[in-house]
Amino acid sequence: MEGPLCKWTNVMKGWQYRYFVLDYNQALLSYYTSKEKMIKGDRRGCVRLKGAVIGIDDEDESTFTITVDGKMFHFQAHDAEDRTKWVSALEDTILRHTHRRRPKKSNVTQVPTLNDFERKLTETDAYLQLLISQISDLNAKIESVEGDDNKLKLVDIKAKTLTLLDGVKHTIVLLQIAKNTVHPVNGVVGDNRAETRNTQTTSGNRSLVSSPSKKNKSRSSSSVSTPEAIKKSLDIVPPVDTVSVNGVPETSYSSSDDDDFFYDASEETPSIAAIEAAVNKVEIKSTNDKGDSMSSLNCDIDSLYDDDDEDDLGSIEGHGSVISHLISQVKIGMDLTKVVLPTFILERRSLLEMYADFFAHPDLFISIADYETPEERFVQVVRWYVSAFHAGRKSSVAKKPYNPVLGEVFKCFWDVPNYNGSPQLVNDGPIPWGRSDNLTFVAEQVSHHPPISAFYAEHLEKKIMCSAYIYTKSKFLGLSIGVHNIGQGSVYLLDRGEEYKCTFPSAYGRSILTVPWVELGGPVNITCPQTGYSANIEFLTKPFYGGKKHRISGDIFSPSKKPIMSISGEWNGVMHFKKPNASKMEVFVDTKSMKIIKKKVKSITEQEPYESRRLWKDVTAALKLQNVEAATNAKFTIEQKQRDLVKERNESGAKWETRLFHQLGEQWNYNQPLTRRLSSRLS
């Protein structure tokens, strides 16, 4: 394939026209300043494609990136259709030179059984426990030894042992990913181009292959080789380089005239040591070697959910080959709903609980009802809305909350600060043990395919309530993962007869090959049909060159559609506003100075089996204790039970009945909202 593309160059700080030629056989993308220079063979530069990763920006329909050899190259196609053609051709080339079929004499692939994986996991975990014990002994000796020379020797031994420990941890995670790939929890990841990639299959199952790239001078630090022992134990045939070394450079390059400047803008990639220093903060703890569930350990499960310190299971960058293996099985734009993701990226709570963070400032939410004019009330709705997202991010490292299972429920309430009411129990409310001066919240997973969550919040004395539903749709973007939040939320002021409708931004997990982080992106709308006020808010994703993260901008409009206020700033920091005739910006909301009010949840021992914290307690405890295997097994148990229930319903013809919400058209509404209960009391 060949044709024109624009390429970002730092020497000119902008896009430059280039003519590109894709060599499918040599896995090489060469570029020239013009087609004429291409005919003459005057190559400007090239990008090696073996081991490369393609990335797209969901907010931009024409740009894409290629990351390889420690560099990130940025390209711009003519339009979305042109980008699709290039990305598809590049993906085919990369996959051809990454995966290799089995030797011709072997027409049948031996797929490892579940017991094979379990045996290897048990063996590797035994080595892990042994190393943990040895490191503990080393720590004691370092403290007690006399003499600087002796202490330095022990410190050096400890450093090498920690490196070995990280390798064993990596091995366990790799084995778990391989197990989930061959024996997936949520179904096999399909590949409609398996035949063209010459990958041997048996009985419709894709054979398991490893895809490390050859080490070269400019190899990215995020690439980690797979241990030979695992290759042998899983009978994995490493890929053979089908590219001739003749004419193919050892690394991607640009013109030597501006060699130091012409490489594209790349994301800062900290060293493994730097990441581990920032991420590996928790002391290694031994776990129960008898196979008991984590809930039987001597730990307070309730406190694990209230602990805001998200301890990571080692550097994400240290799991580079695990992530690389995972993304090698999916295509750009592929729906990730049924893809089994590694356990070590999980956050210690359910997505249903995460939605409760929309009300982490309950005083700000209920104050909407206090304002006298429609304009003031609408502005306060916008103020609450733009401040509702920062509390949901507990860690700078992106983590994925548990996918709620069908019928899962989460319940909580908040004591509203600086509010003096006439408290009484609300027996018919969403939280029967909550008071009339509390802000109460309940959420339910009302659908599993597609994944839809519904939630409801109310404050009885202020006569304000919120009802919402969100359908999450995830998509693979190469170097990032996009999660589109489809749905709607509504805030109701019962004494005013007003409803405020809002949509939700998309979320993106960026830099998934190194240290992932989360940003929000896309437009949202807030409207009040009764008063005519509206707002258009844009969550701005970080530009690849320059710019800041987490930016937000928007405008509030009067019923006559004239702008009455503009808003800008950072959704997880300070946001300012400016009125049309004002001379300066003023603070709209400062999330950094706002105290997050902790929600109150019943103890796990008092919860029903289907409530989030009780349902996921074993996974949460295992993650806190850094036991990936136990967490994965506990997660598998929950999901297997759901599959068994689905099978039972299918066999009996029974239909699933939701507990707290019902569907009306495309919307999901709470069964007993405050409006209905107040009407019943009056009648």
mmCIF file of C-alpha atoms in Angstrom, residues 445-599:
data_model
loop_
_atom_site.group_PDB
_atom_site.id
_atom_site.type_symbol
_atom_site.label_atom_id
_atom_site.label_comp_id
_atom_site.label_asym_id
_atom_site.label_seq_id
_atom_site.Cartn_x
_atom_site.Cartn_y
_atom_site.Cartn_z
ATOM 1 C CA GLN A 445 -27.149 -3.656 37.691
ATOM 2 C CA VAL A 446 -30.322 -4.015 35.649
ATOM 3 C CA SER A 447 -28.782 -5.631 32.547
ATOM 4 C CA HIS A 448 -25.634 -7.615 31.842
ATOM 5 C CA HIS A 449 -25.742 -7.774 28.017
ATOM 6 C CA PRO A 450 -25.613 -4.880 27.368
ATOM 7 C CA PRO A 451 -24.129 -3.722 30.701
ATOM 8 C CA ILE A 452 -26.564 -1.158 32.145
ATOM 9 C CA SER A 453 -26.444 0.324 35.639
ATOM 10 C CA ALA A 454 -29.261 2.368 37.165
ATOM 11 C CA PHE A 455 -28.990 4.538 40.275
ATOM 12 C CA TYR A 456 -31.204 6.811 42.344
ATOM 13 C CA ALA A 457 -30.564 9.401 45.089
ATOM 14 C CA GLU A 458 -32.906 11.552 47.177
ATOM 15 C CA HIS A 459 -33.077 13.992 50.071
ATOM 16 C CA LEU A 460 -36.538 13.922 51.609
ATOM 17 C CA GLU A 461 -36.514 17.242 53.470
ATOM 18 C CA LYS A 462 -35.157 19.199 50.488
ATOM 19 C CA LYS A 463 -37.519 17.341 48.134
ATOM 20 C CA ILE A 464 -34.766 16.789 45.583
ATOM 21 C CA MET A 465 -33.979 13.542 43.798
ATOM 22 C CA CYS A 466 -31.795 12.215 40.983
ATOM 23 C CA SER A 467 -32.476 9.234 38.735
ATOM 24 C CA ALA A 468 -30.004 7.968 36.117
ATOM 25 C CA TYR A 469 -28.962 5.012 34.004
ATOM 26 C CA ILE A 470 -25.649 4.408 32.206
ATOM 27 C CA TYR A 471 -24.857 1.862 29.516
ATOM 28 C CA THR A 472 -21.091 1.403 29.202
ATOM 29 C CA LYS A 473 -19.560 0.457 25.864
ATOM 30 C CA SER A 474 -15.797 -0.065 25.791
ATOM 31 C CA LYS A 475 -13.627 0.126 22.699
ATOM 32 C CA PHE A 476 -9.987 -0.729 22.011
ATOM 33 C CA LEU A 477 -8.013 2.209 20.593
ATOM 34 C CA GLY A 478 -4.537 0.688 20.379
ATOM 35 C CA LEU A 479 -2.591 2.526 23.072
ATOM 36 C CA SER A 480 -5.702 3.347 25.056
ATOM 37 C CA ILE A 481 -9.162 2.086 25.910
ATOM 38 C CA GLY A 482 -12.270 4.194 25.474
ATOM 39 C CA VAL A 483 -15.410 3.719 27.558
ATOM 40 C CA HIS A 484 -18.488 5.471 26.202
ATOM 41 C CA ASN A 485 -21.106 6.225 28.835
ATOM 42 C CA ILE A 486 -24.452 6.116 27.058
ATOM 43 C CA GLY A 487 -27.469 7.157 29.065
ATOM 44 C CA GLN A 488 -29.089 10.033 30.895
ATOM 45 C CA GLY A 489 -29.460 11.470 34.371
ATOM 46 C CA SER A 490 -32.230 13.701 35.690
ATOM 47 C CA VAL A 491 -32.327 15.931 38.768
ATOM 48 C CA TYR A 492 -35.831 16.756 40.026
ATOM 49 C CA LEU A 493 -36.814 19.694 42.245
ATOM 50 C CA LEU A 494 -40.247 18.598 43.450
ATOM 51 C CA ASP A 495 -41.297 21.926 45.011
ATOM 52 C CA ARG A 496 -40.344 23.788 41.810
ATOM 53 C CA GLY A 497 -41.650 21.267 39.278
ATOM 54 C CA GLU A 498 -38.329 21.364 37.443
ATOM 55 C CA GLU A 499 -36.280 18.590 35.832
ATOM 56 C CA TYR A 500 -32.647 18.960 34.785
ATOM 57 C CA LYS A 501 -31.501 16.415 32.211
ATOM 58 C CA CYS A 502 -27.825 15.621 31.642
ATOM 59 C CA THR A 503 -25.645 13.248 29.624
ATOM 60 C CA PHE A 504 -22.223 11.830 30.546
ATOM 61 C CA PRO A 505 -18.695 12.162 29.105
ATOM 62 C CA SER A 506 -16.617 9.277 27.825
ATOM 63 C CA ALA A 507 -13.650 7.959 29.822
ATOM 64 C CA TYR A 508 -10.275 6.951 28.414
ATOM 65 C CA GLY A 509 -7.553 4.782 29.897
ATOM 66 C CA ARG A 510 -4.383 6.162 28.319
ATOM 67 C CA SER A 511 -0.824 4.797 28.094
ATOM 68 C CA ILE A 512 -1.839 1.209 28.777
ATOM 69 C CA LEU A 513 1.648 -0.088 27.904
ATOM 70 C CA THR A 514 3.322 1.950 30.659
ATOM 71 C CA VAL A 515 1.512 3.587 33.586
ATOM 72 C CA PRO A 516 -2.141 4.026 32.602
ATOM 73 C CA TRP A 517 -4.056 7.152 33.581
ATOM 74 C CA VAL A 518 -7.647 8.262 33.106
ATOM 75 C CA GLU A 519 -9.059 11.275 31.349
ATOM 76 C CA LEU A 520 -12.577 12.304 30.391
ATOM 77 C CA GLY A 521 -13.553 13.458 26.923
ATOM 78 C CA GLY A 522 -16.462 14.490 24.777
ATOM 79 C CA PRO A 523 -19.424 16.870 24.891
ATOM 80 C CA VAL A 524 -22.268 16.739 27.411
ATOM 81 C CA ASN A 525 -25.524 18.648 27.577
ATOM 82 C CA ILE A 526 -27.567 19.881 30.525
ATOM 83 C CA THR A 527 -31.095 21.171 29.903
ATOM 84 C CA CYS A 528 -34.170 22.226 31.851
ATOM 85 C CA PRO A 529 -37.291 21.929 29.644
ATOM 86 C CA GLN A 530 -39.463 23.829 32.151
ATOM 87 C CA THR A 531 -37.301 26.989 32.290
ATOM 88 C CA GLY A 532 -35.481 26.795 28.935
ATOM 89 C CA TYR A 533 -31.956 27.107 30.375
ATOM 90 C CA SER A 534 -29.244 24.905 28.862
ATOM 91 C CA ALA A 535 -25.508 24.275 28.980
ATOM 92 C CA ASN A 536 -22.988 22.720 26.602
ATOM 93 C CA ILE A 537 -19.925 21.355 28.388
ATOM 94 C CA GLU A 538 -16.874 19.905 26.634
ATOM 95 C CA PHE A 539 -14.423 17.604 28.428
ATOM 96 C CA LEU A 540 -11.204 18.169 26.507
ATOM 97 C CA THR A 541 -8.740 15.328 25.987
ATOM 98 C CA LYS A 542 -5.046 16.150 26.137
ATOM 99 C CA PRO A 543 -3.533 16.987 22.732
ATOM 100 C CA PHE A 544 -0.673 14.686 21.772
ATOM 101 C CA TYR A 545 1.665 17.695 21.501
ATOM 102 C CA GLY A 546 1.552 20.247 24.281
ATOM 103 C CA GLY A 547 -1.609 21.155 26.136
ATOM 104 C CA LYS A 548 -2.808 20.173 29.595
ATOM 105 C CA LYS A 549 -4.730 17.231 30.983
ATOM 106 C CA HIS A 550 -8.269 17.201 32.390
ATOM 107 C CA ARG A 551 -9.422 20.471 30.808
ATOM 108 C CA ILE A 552 -13.047 21.504 30.608
ATOM 109 C CA SER A 553 -14.857 24.352 28.858
ATOM 110 C CA GLY A 554 -18.479 25.252 28.359
ATOM 111 C CA ASP A 555 -21.227 27.824 28.136
ATOM 112 C CA ILE A 556 -24.540 28.335 29.916
ATOM 113 C CA PHE A 557 -27.404 29.749 27.844
ATOM 114 C CA SER A 558 -30.565 31.627 28.751
ATOM 115 C CA PRO A 559 -34.003 30.570 27.419
ATOM 116 C CA SER A 560 -33.364 32.925 24.479
ATOM 117 C CA LYS A 561 -30.152 30.965 23.721
ATOM 118 C CA LYS A 562 -27.895 33.872 24.631
ATOM 119 C CA PRO A 563 -24.763 32.887 26.594
ATOM 120 C CA ILE A 564 -24.927 34.098 30.188
ATOM 121 C CA MET A 565 -21.723 32.490 31.441
ATOM 122 C CA SER A 566 -18.622 30.692 30.129
ATOM 123 C CA ILE A 567 -16.738 28.079 32.168
ATOM 124 C CA SER A 568 -13.168 26.809 31.854
ATOM 125 C CA GLY A 569 -10.551 25.032 33.952
ATOM 126 C CA GLU A 570 -9.830 21.497 35.114
ATOM 127 C CA TRP A 571 -12.603 19.118 36.163
ATOM 128 C CA ASN A 572 -10.374 17.687 38.905
ATOM 129 C CA GLY A 573 -9.013 21.080 39.951
ATOM 130 C CA VAL A 574 -10.152 24.703 39.755
ATOM 131 C CA MET A 575 -12.814 25.900 37.300
ATOM 132 C CA HIS A 576 -13.549 29.572 36.583
ATOM 133 C CA PHE A 577 -16.490 31.421 35.080
ATOM 134 C CA LYS A 578 -16.901 34.686 33.241
ATOM 135 C CA LYS A 579 -20.065 36.570 32.383
ATOM 136 C CA PRO A 580 -20.315 38.322 28.987
ATOM 137 C CA ASN A 581 -19.729 41.838 30.288
ATOM 138 C CA ALA A 582 -17.355 40.940 33.118
ATOM 139 C CA SER A 583 -13.723 42.055 32.976
ATOM 140 C CA LYS A 584 -12.189 39.067 34.723
ATOM 141 C CA MET A 585 -12.671 35.404 35.528
ATOM 142 C CA GLU A 586 -13.957 34.272 38.913
ATOM 143 C CA VAL A 587 -13.781 30.927 40.676
ATOM 144 C CA PHE A 588 -16.735 28.731 39.739
ATOM 145 C CA VAL A 589 -15.767 25.691 41.804
ATOM 146 C CA ASP A 590 -12.499 24.528 43.391
ATOM 147 C CA THR A 591 -12.530 20.752 43.827
ATOM 148 C CA LYS A 592 -9.115 20.755 45.511
ATOM 149 C CA SER A 593 -10.449 22.748 48.463
ATOM 150 C CA MET A 594 -13.705 20.811 48.751
ATOM 151 C CA LYS A 595 -13.857 18.054 51.341
ATOM 152 C CA ILE A 596 -15.119 14.714 50.041
ATOM 153 C CA ILE A 597 -17.834 13.444 52.364
ATOM 154 C CA LYS A 598 -17.481 9.704 52.927
ATOM 155 C CA LYS A 599 -20.515 7.590 52.247
#
